[in-house]
CSV table of C-alpha atoms in Angstrom, one decimal:
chain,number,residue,atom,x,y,z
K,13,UNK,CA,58.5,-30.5,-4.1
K,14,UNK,CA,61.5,-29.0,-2.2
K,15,UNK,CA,58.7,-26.7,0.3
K,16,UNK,CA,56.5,-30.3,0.6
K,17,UNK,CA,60.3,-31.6,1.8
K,18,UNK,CA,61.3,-28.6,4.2
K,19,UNK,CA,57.0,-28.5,5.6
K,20,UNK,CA,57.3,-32.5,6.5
K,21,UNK,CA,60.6,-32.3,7.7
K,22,UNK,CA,59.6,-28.6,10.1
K,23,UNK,CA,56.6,-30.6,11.0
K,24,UNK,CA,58.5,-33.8,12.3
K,25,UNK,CA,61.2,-31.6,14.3
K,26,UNK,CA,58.2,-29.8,16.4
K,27,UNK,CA,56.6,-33.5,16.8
K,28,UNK,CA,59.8,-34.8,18.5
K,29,UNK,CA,60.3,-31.7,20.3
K,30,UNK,CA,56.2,-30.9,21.9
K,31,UNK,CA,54.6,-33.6,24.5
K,32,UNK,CA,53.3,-36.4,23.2
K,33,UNK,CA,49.4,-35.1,23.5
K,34,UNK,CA,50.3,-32.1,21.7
K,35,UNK,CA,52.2,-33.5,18.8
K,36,UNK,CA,49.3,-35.8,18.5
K,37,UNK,CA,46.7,-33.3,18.1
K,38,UNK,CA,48.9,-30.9,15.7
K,39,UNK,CA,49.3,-34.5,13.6
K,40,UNK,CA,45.8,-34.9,13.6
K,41,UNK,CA,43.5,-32.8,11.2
K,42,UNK,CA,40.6,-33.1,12.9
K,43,UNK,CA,42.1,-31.2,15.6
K,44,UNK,CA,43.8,-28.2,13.8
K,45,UNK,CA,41.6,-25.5,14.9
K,46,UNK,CA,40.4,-25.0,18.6
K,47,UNK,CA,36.5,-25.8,19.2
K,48,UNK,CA,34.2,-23.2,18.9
K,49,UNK,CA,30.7,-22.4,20.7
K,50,UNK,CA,28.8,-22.2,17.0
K,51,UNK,CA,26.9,-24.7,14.1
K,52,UNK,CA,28.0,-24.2,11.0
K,53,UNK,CA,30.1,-21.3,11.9
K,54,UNK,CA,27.8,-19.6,13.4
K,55,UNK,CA,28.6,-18.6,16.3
K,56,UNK,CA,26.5,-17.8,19.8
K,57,UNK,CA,27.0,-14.8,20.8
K,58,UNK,CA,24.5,-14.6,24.6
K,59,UNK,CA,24.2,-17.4,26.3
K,60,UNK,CA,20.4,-17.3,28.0
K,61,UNK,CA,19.0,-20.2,29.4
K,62,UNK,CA,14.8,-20.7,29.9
K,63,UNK,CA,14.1,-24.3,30.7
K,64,UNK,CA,16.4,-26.5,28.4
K,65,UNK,CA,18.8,-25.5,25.8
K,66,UNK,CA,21.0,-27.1,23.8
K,67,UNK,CA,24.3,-25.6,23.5
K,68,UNK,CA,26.1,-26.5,20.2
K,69,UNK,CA,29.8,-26.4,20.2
K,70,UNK,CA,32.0,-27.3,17.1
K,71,UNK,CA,35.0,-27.8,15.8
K,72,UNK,CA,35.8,-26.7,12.3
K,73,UNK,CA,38.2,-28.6,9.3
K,74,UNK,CA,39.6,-27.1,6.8
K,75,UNK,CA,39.0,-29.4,4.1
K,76,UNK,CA,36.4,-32.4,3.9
K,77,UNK,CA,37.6,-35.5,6.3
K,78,UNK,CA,36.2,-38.2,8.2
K,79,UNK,CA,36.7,-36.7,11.9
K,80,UNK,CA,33.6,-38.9,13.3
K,81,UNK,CA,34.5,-39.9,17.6
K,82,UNK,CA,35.7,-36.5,18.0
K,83,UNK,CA,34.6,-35.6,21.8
K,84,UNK,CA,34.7,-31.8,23.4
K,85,UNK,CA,35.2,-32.1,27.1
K,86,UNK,CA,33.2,-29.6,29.1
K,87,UNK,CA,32.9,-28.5,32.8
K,88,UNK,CA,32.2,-25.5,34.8
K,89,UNK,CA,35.2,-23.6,35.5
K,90,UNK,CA,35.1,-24.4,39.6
K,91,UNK,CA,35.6,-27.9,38.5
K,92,UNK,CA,31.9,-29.1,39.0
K,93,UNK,CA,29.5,-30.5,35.9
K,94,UNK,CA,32.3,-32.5,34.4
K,95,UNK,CA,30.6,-33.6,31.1
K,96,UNK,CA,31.4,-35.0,27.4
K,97,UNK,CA,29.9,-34.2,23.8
K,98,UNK,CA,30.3,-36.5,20.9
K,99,UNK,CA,30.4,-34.3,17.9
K,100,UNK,CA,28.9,-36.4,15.5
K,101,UNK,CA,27.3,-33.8,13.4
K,102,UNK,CA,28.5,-32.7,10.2
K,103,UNK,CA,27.9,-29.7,8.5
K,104,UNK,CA,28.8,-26.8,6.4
K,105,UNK,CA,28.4,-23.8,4.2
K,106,UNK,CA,29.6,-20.8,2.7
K,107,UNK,CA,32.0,-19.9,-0.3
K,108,UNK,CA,34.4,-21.4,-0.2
K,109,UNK,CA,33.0,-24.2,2.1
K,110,UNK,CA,33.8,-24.9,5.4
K,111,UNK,CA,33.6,-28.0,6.9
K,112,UNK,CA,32.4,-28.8,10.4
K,113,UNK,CA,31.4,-31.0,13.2
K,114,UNK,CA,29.5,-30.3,16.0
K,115,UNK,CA,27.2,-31.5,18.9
K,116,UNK,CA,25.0,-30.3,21.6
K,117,UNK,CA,25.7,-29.8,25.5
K,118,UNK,CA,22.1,-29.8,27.3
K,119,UNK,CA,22.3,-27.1,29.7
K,120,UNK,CA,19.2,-26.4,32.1
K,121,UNK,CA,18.4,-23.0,33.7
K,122,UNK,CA,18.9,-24.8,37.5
K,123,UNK,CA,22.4,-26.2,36.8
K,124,UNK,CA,23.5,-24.3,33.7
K,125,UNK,CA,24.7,-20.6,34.5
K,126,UNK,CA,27.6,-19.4,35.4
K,127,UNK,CA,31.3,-19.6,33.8
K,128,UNK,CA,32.1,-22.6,31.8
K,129,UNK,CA,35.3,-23.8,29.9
K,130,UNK,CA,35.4,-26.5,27.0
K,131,UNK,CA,39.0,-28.1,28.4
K,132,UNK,CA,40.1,-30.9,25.7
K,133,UNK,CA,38.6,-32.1,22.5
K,134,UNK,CA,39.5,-35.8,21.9
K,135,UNK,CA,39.5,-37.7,18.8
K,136,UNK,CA,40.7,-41.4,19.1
K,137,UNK,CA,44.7,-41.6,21.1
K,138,UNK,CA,45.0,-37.3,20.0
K,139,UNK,CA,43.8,-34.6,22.3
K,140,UNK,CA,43.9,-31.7,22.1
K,141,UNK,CA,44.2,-29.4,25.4
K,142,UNK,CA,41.8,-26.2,25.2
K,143,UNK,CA,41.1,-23.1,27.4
K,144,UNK,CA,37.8,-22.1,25.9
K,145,UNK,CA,35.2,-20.5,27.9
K,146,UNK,CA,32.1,-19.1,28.1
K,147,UNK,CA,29.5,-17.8,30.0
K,148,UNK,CA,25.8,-18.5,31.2
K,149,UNK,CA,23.0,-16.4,32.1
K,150,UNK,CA,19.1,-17.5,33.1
K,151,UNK,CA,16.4,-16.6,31.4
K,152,UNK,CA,13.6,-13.8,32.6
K,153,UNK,CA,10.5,-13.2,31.7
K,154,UNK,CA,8.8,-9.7,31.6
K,155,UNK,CA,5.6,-8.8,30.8
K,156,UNK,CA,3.7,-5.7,30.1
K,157,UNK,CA,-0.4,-5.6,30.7
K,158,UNK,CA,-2.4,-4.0,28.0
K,159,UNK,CA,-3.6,-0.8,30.1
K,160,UNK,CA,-7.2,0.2,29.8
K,161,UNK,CA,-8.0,3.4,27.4
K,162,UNK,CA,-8.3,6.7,29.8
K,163,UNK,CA,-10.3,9.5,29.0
K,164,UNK,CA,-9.2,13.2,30.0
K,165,UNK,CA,-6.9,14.0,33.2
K,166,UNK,CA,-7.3,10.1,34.3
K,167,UNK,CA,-4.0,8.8,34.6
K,168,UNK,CA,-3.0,5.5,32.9
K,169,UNK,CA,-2.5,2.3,35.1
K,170,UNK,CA,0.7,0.4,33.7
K,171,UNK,CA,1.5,-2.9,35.2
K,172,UNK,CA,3.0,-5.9,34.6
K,173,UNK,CA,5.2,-9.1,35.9
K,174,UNK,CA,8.5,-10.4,36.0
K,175,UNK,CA,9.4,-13.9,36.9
K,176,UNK,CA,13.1,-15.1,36.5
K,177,UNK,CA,14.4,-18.6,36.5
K,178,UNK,CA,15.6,-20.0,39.7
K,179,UNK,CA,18.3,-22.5,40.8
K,180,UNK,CA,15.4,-25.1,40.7
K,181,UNK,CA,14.9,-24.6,36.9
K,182,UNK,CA,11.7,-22.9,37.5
K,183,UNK,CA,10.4,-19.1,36.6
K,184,UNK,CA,10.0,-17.6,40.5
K,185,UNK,CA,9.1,-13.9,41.1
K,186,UNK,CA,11.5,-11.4,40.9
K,187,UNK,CA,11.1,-9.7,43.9
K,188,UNK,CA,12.0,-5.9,44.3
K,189,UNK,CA,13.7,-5.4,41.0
K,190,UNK,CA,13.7,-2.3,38.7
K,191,UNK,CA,11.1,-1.9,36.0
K,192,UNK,CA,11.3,0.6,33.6
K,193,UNK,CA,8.2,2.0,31.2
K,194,UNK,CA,10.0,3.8,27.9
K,195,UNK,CA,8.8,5.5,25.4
K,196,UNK,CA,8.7,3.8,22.1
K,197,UNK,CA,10.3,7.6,20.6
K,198,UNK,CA,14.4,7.7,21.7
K,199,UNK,CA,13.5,5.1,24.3
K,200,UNK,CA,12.8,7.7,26.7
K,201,UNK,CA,12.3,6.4,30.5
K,202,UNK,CA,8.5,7.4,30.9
K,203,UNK,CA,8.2,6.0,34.4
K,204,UNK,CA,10.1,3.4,37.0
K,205,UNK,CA,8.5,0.9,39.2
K,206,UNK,CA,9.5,-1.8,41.7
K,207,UNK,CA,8.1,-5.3,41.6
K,208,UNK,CA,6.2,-6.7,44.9
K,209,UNK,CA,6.6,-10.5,46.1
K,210,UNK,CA,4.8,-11.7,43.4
K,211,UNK,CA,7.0,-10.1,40.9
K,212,UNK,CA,4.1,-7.8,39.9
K,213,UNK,CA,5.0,-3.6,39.3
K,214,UNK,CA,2.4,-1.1,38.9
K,215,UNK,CA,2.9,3.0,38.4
K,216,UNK,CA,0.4,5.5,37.1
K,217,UNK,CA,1.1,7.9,34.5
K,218,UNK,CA,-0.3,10.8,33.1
K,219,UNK,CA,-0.7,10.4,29.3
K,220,UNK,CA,-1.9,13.2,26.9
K,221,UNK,CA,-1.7,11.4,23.4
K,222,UNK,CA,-1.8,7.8,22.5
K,223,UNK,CA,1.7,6.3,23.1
K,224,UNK,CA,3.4,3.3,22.1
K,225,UNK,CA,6.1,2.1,24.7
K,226,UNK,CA,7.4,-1.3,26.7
K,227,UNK,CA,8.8,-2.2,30.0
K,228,UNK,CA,12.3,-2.9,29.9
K,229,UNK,CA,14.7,-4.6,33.0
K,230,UNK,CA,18.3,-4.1,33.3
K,231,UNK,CA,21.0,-6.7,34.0
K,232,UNK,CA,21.1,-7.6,37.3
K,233,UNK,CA,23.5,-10.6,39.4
K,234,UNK,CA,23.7,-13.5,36.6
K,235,UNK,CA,20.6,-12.2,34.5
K,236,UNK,CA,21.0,-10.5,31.1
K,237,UNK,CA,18.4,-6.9,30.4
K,238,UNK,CA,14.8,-8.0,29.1
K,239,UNK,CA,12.5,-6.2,27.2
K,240,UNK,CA,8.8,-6.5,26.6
K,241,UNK,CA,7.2,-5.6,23.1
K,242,UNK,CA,5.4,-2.4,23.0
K,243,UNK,CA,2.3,-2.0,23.8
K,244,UNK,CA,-0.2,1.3,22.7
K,245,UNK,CA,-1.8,2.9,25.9
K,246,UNK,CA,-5.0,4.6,24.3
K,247,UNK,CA,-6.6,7.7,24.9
K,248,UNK,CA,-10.0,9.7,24.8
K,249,UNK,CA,-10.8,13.8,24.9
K,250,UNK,CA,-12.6,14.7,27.7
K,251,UNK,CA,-15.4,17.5,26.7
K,252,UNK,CA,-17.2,19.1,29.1
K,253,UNK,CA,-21.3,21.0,28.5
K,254,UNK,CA,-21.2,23.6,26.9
K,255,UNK,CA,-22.1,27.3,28.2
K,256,UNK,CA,-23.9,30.0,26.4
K,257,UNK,CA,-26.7,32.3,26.2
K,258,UNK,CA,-29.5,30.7,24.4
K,259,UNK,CA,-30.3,34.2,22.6
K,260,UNK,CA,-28.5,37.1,20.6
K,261,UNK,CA,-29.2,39.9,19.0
K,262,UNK,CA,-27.8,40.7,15.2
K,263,UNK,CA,-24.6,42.0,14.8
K,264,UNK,CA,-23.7,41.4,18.7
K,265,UNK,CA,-20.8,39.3,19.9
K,266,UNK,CA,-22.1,36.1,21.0
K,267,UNK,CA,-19.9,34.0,23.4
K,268,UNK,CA,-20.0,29.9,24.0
K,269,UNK,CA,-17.4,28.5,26.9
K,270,UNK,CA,-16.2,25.0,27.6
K,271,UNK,CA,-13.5,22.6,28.9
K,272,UNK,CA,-11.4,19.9,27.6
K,273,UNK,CA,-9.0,17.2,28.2
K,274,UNK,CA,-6.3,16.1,27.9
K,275,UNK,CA,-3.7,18.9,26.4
K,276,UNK,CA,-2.6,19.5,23.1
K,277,UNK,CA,-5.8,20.3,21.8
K,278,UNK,CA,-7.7,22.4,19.6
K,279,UNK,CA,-11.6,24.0,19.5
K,280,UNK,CA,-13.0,25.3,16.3
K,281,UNK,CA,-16.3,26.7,16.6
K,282,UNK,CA,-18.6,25.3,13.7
K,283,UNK,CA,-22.1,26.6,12.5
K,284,UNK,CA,-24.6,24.3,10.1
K,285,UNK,CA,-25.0,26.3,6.7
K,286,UNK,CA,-27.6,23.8,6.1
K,287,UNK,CA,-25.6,21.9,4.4
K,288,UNK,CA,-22.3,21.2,5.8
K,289,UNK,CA,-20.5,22.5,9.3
K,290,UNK,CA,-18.7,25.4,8.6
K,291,UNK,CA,-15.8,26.7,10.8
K,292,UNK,CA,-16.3,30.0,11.7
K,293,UNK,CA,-13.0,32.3,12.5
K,294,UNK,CA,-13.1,31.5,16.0
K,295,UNK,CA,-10.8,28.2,16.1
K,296,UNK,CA,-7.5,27.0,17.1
K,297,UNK,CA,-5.5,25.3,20.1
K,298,UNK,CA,-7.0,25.3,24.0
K,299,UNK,CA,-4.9,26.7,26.7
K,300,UNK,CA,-2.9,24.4,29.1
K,301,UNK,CA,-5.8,24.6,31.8
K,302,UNK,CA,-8.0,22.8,29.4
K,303,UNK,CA,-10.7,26.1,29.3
K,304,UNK,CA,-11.4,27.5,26.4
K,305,UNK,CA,-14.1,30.4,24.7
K,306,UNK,CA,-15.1,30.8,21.1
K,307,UNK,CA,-17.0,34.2,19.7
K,308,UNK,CA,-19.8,34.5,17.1
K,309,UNK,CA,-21.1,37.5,15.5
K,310,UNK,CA,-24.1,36.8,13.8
K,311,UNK,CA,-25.7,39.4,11.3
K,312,UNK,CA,-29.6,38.3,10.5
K,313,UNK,CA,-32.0,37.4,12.9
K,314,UNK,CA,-32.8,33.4,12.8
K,315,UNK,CA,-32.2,30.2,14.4
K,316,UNK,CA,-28.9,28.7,13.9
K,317,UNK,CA,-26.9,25.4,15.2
K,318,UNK,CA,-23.7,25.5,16.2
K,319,UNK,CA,-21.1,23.3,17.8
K,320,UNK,CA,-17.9,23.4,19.5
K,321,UNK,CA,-15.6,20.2,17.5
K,322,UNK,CA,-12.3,19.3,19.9
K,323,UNK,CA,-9.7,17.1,18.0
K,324,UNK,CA,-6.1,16.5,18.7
K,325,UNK,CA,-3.1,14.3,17.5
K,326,UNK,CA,-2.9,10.7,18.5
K,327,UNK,CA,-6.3,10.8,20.0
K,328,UNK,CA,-9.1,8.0,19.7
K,329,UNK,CA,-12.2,10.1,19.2
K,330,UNK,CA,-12.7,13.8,18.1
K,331,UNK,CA,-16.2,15.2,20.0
K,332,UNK,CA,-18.1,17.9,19.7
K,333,UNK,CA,-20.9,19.3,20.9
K,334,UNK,CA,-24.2,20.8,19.8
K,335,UNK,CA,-26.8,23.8,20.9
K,336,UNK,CA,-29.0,25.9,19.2
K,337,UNK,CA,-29.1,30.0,19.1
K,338,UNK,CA,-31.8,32.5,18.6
K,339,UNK,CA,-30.8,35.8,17.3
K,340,UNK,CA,-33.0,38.5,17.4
C-alpha cells in the first residue's frame, strides 16, 4: 500500500511539472507506449509498394482497455501528405497476451515512397507527441523468359523484363538498369545484361549441363533488389556420324572416330552380344575439343553391331549411334 502511495504521489509531481499535452498522454493508458509500424505485434520490416497497400500501424496496451478514437497522425517528413488513421482495430496474441489497436494508412506506389514520420497519436483531449519514421520503396517487377533447350556448342538465349513503378502509380520500363543471371549453386553471377527502352535484357551464354538459375536486380535510387524465381535452361548432346572402316580382320585393332557436344562427357564403345549392349574396354570421358576415338579388337571372323553411347551429367538425352562391322 505504502509503494501504491509513493507511485501516485511520483506520478502527480511529474504531471504538474511536464506540459500539459505530455502529462496527458503519460495519464492516459492508451498512450503509454509509442505507435508502432506492425498488427498484432508484428512488425514490417520493408516497406515495398506495387499499386495499393495498406500500411498498418499500431499502438500496443499493456493490459485489456477500451482505447477506441485513438488517431496516429502521419505525413511525409518534408511536411507534404498530412494524413490521419483511426485505430479502430483491436487485436492480440501471444503468451502472455498483448493487447493492441491498430489501423491502416493507404499508401500508393505514385505518392507513397520516400521518408515518412507518424508525428502524434491522439486519443480524446491526450496526445501524445511522436518521432516515428519510416521509409518507402516502389515496387519492381522482374521477369525471367523460359529459354529454349540448346543442343551442343549453341549458346543459350536468356532474356527477360523489368518494369518498375513510376510516380504515376504505374509499372514503366526500367531503362538501362543492371540485370544479373546467377547460378542457382553459391549464387554465382553467370552473366550481366542491360535493359533497352522497353525494359527488356538479353545475353547469350554458353551452357554445358542443365542449370537452374534467376535474374536478380540490385537496389537502385528508391527501389529495393528483386529477384526472379529460377528457372532450368535445358540441354541436349550434340553427336556427330560416326567414322570407321566397314571391315576388319581377326585379331586386328579396329578403330571408330566421332565428335560430341557439349563438355563433360563420356563415350563408351558398346557391341550387341545378342542379347544385351555390352561395353567393351574402350570407354570413358571425351577430350575438351569434343573429338573422341574408341578401339576394338575382334578375335573371330563375323558380323557384329556396335555403337558409340555418349551420356553426361545434367543432360536431357544420352545418344548413341549404330554401324555394323565385318571381320574377316
Amino acid at each position: 500500500m505504502r509503494r501504491r502511495l509513493a507511485v501516485l504521489t511520483a506520478l502527480a509531481l511529474v504531471a504538474v511539472a511536464l506540459p500539459q499535452a505530455t502529462a496527458a498522454a503519460v495519464a492516459d493508458d492508451c498512450l503509454a507506449a509509442p505507435p508502432a509500424i506492425s498488427q498484432d505485434t508484428s512488425p514490417v520490416e520493408t516497406i515495398v509498394l506495387d499499386s495499393l497497400r495498406l500500411l498498418p500501424i499500431e499502438m500496443h496496451a499493456f493490459y485489456p482497455q477500451d482505447c477506441s478514437g485513438m488517431v496516429a497522425h502521419v505525413r511525409k517528413k518534408d511536411g507534404s501528405r498530412q494524413q490521419t488513421v483511426a485505430l479502430v482495430n483491436e487485436g492480440g496474441r501471444g503468451m502472455p497476451p498483448s493487447w493492441t489497436w491498430y489501423g491502416f494508412l493507404p499508401l500508393t506506389a505514385g505518392t507513397g515512397e520516400g521518408d515518412w514520420v507518424i508525428t502524434k497519436v491522439t486519443h480524446g483531449a491526450n496526445v501524445l507527441e511522436t518521432n516515428v519514421g519510416f521509409h518507402v520503396y516502389r515496387g519492381s517487377v522482374l521477369t525471367l523468359d523460359q529459354p529454349a533447350r540448346t543442343s551442343g556448342t549453341a549458346r543459350t538465349t536468356l532474356s527477360g523484363q523489368l518494369r518498375r513503378y513510376g510516380d504515376r502509380g504505374a509499372l514503366v520500363p526500367a531503362v538501362n538498369a543492371t540485370v544479373q543471371l546467377r547460378h542457382l549453386t553459391g549464387d554465382k553471377v553467370i552473366a550481366t545484361a542491360k535493359t533497352d527502352a522497353t525494359g527488356r535484357f538479353r545475353t547469350t551464354v554458353a551452357f554445358t549441363q542443365n542449370t537452374f538459375l534467376r535474374a536478380y536486380t540490385p537496389a537502385s535510387g528508391n527501389y529495393v533488389a528483386q529477384f526472379t524465381d529460377y528457372v532450368n535452361a535445358h540441354k541436349l548432346i550434340a553427336m556427330s556420324y560416326l567414322s570407321a572402316l566397314p571391315t576388319v580382320k581377326a585379331n586386328a585393332w579396329w578403330k571408330v572416330s566421332g565428335s560430341a557436344y557439349p563438355g563433360r562427357l563420356s563415350a563408351d564403345l558398346q557391341v550387341f552380344n545378342g542379347a544385351a549392349w555390352v561395353t567393351t574396354p574402350s570407354y570413358g570421358p571425351i577430350p575438351a575439343n569434343g573429338v573422341y576415338s574408341r578401339y576394338w579388337k575382334p578375335t573371330k571372323p563375323g558380323v557384329y553391331r556396335l555403337r558409340v553411347h555418349v551420356w553426361g551429367d545434367r543432360l536431357d538425352n544420352s545418344p548413341s549411334r549404330e554401324l555394323t562391322l565385318k571381320v574377316v
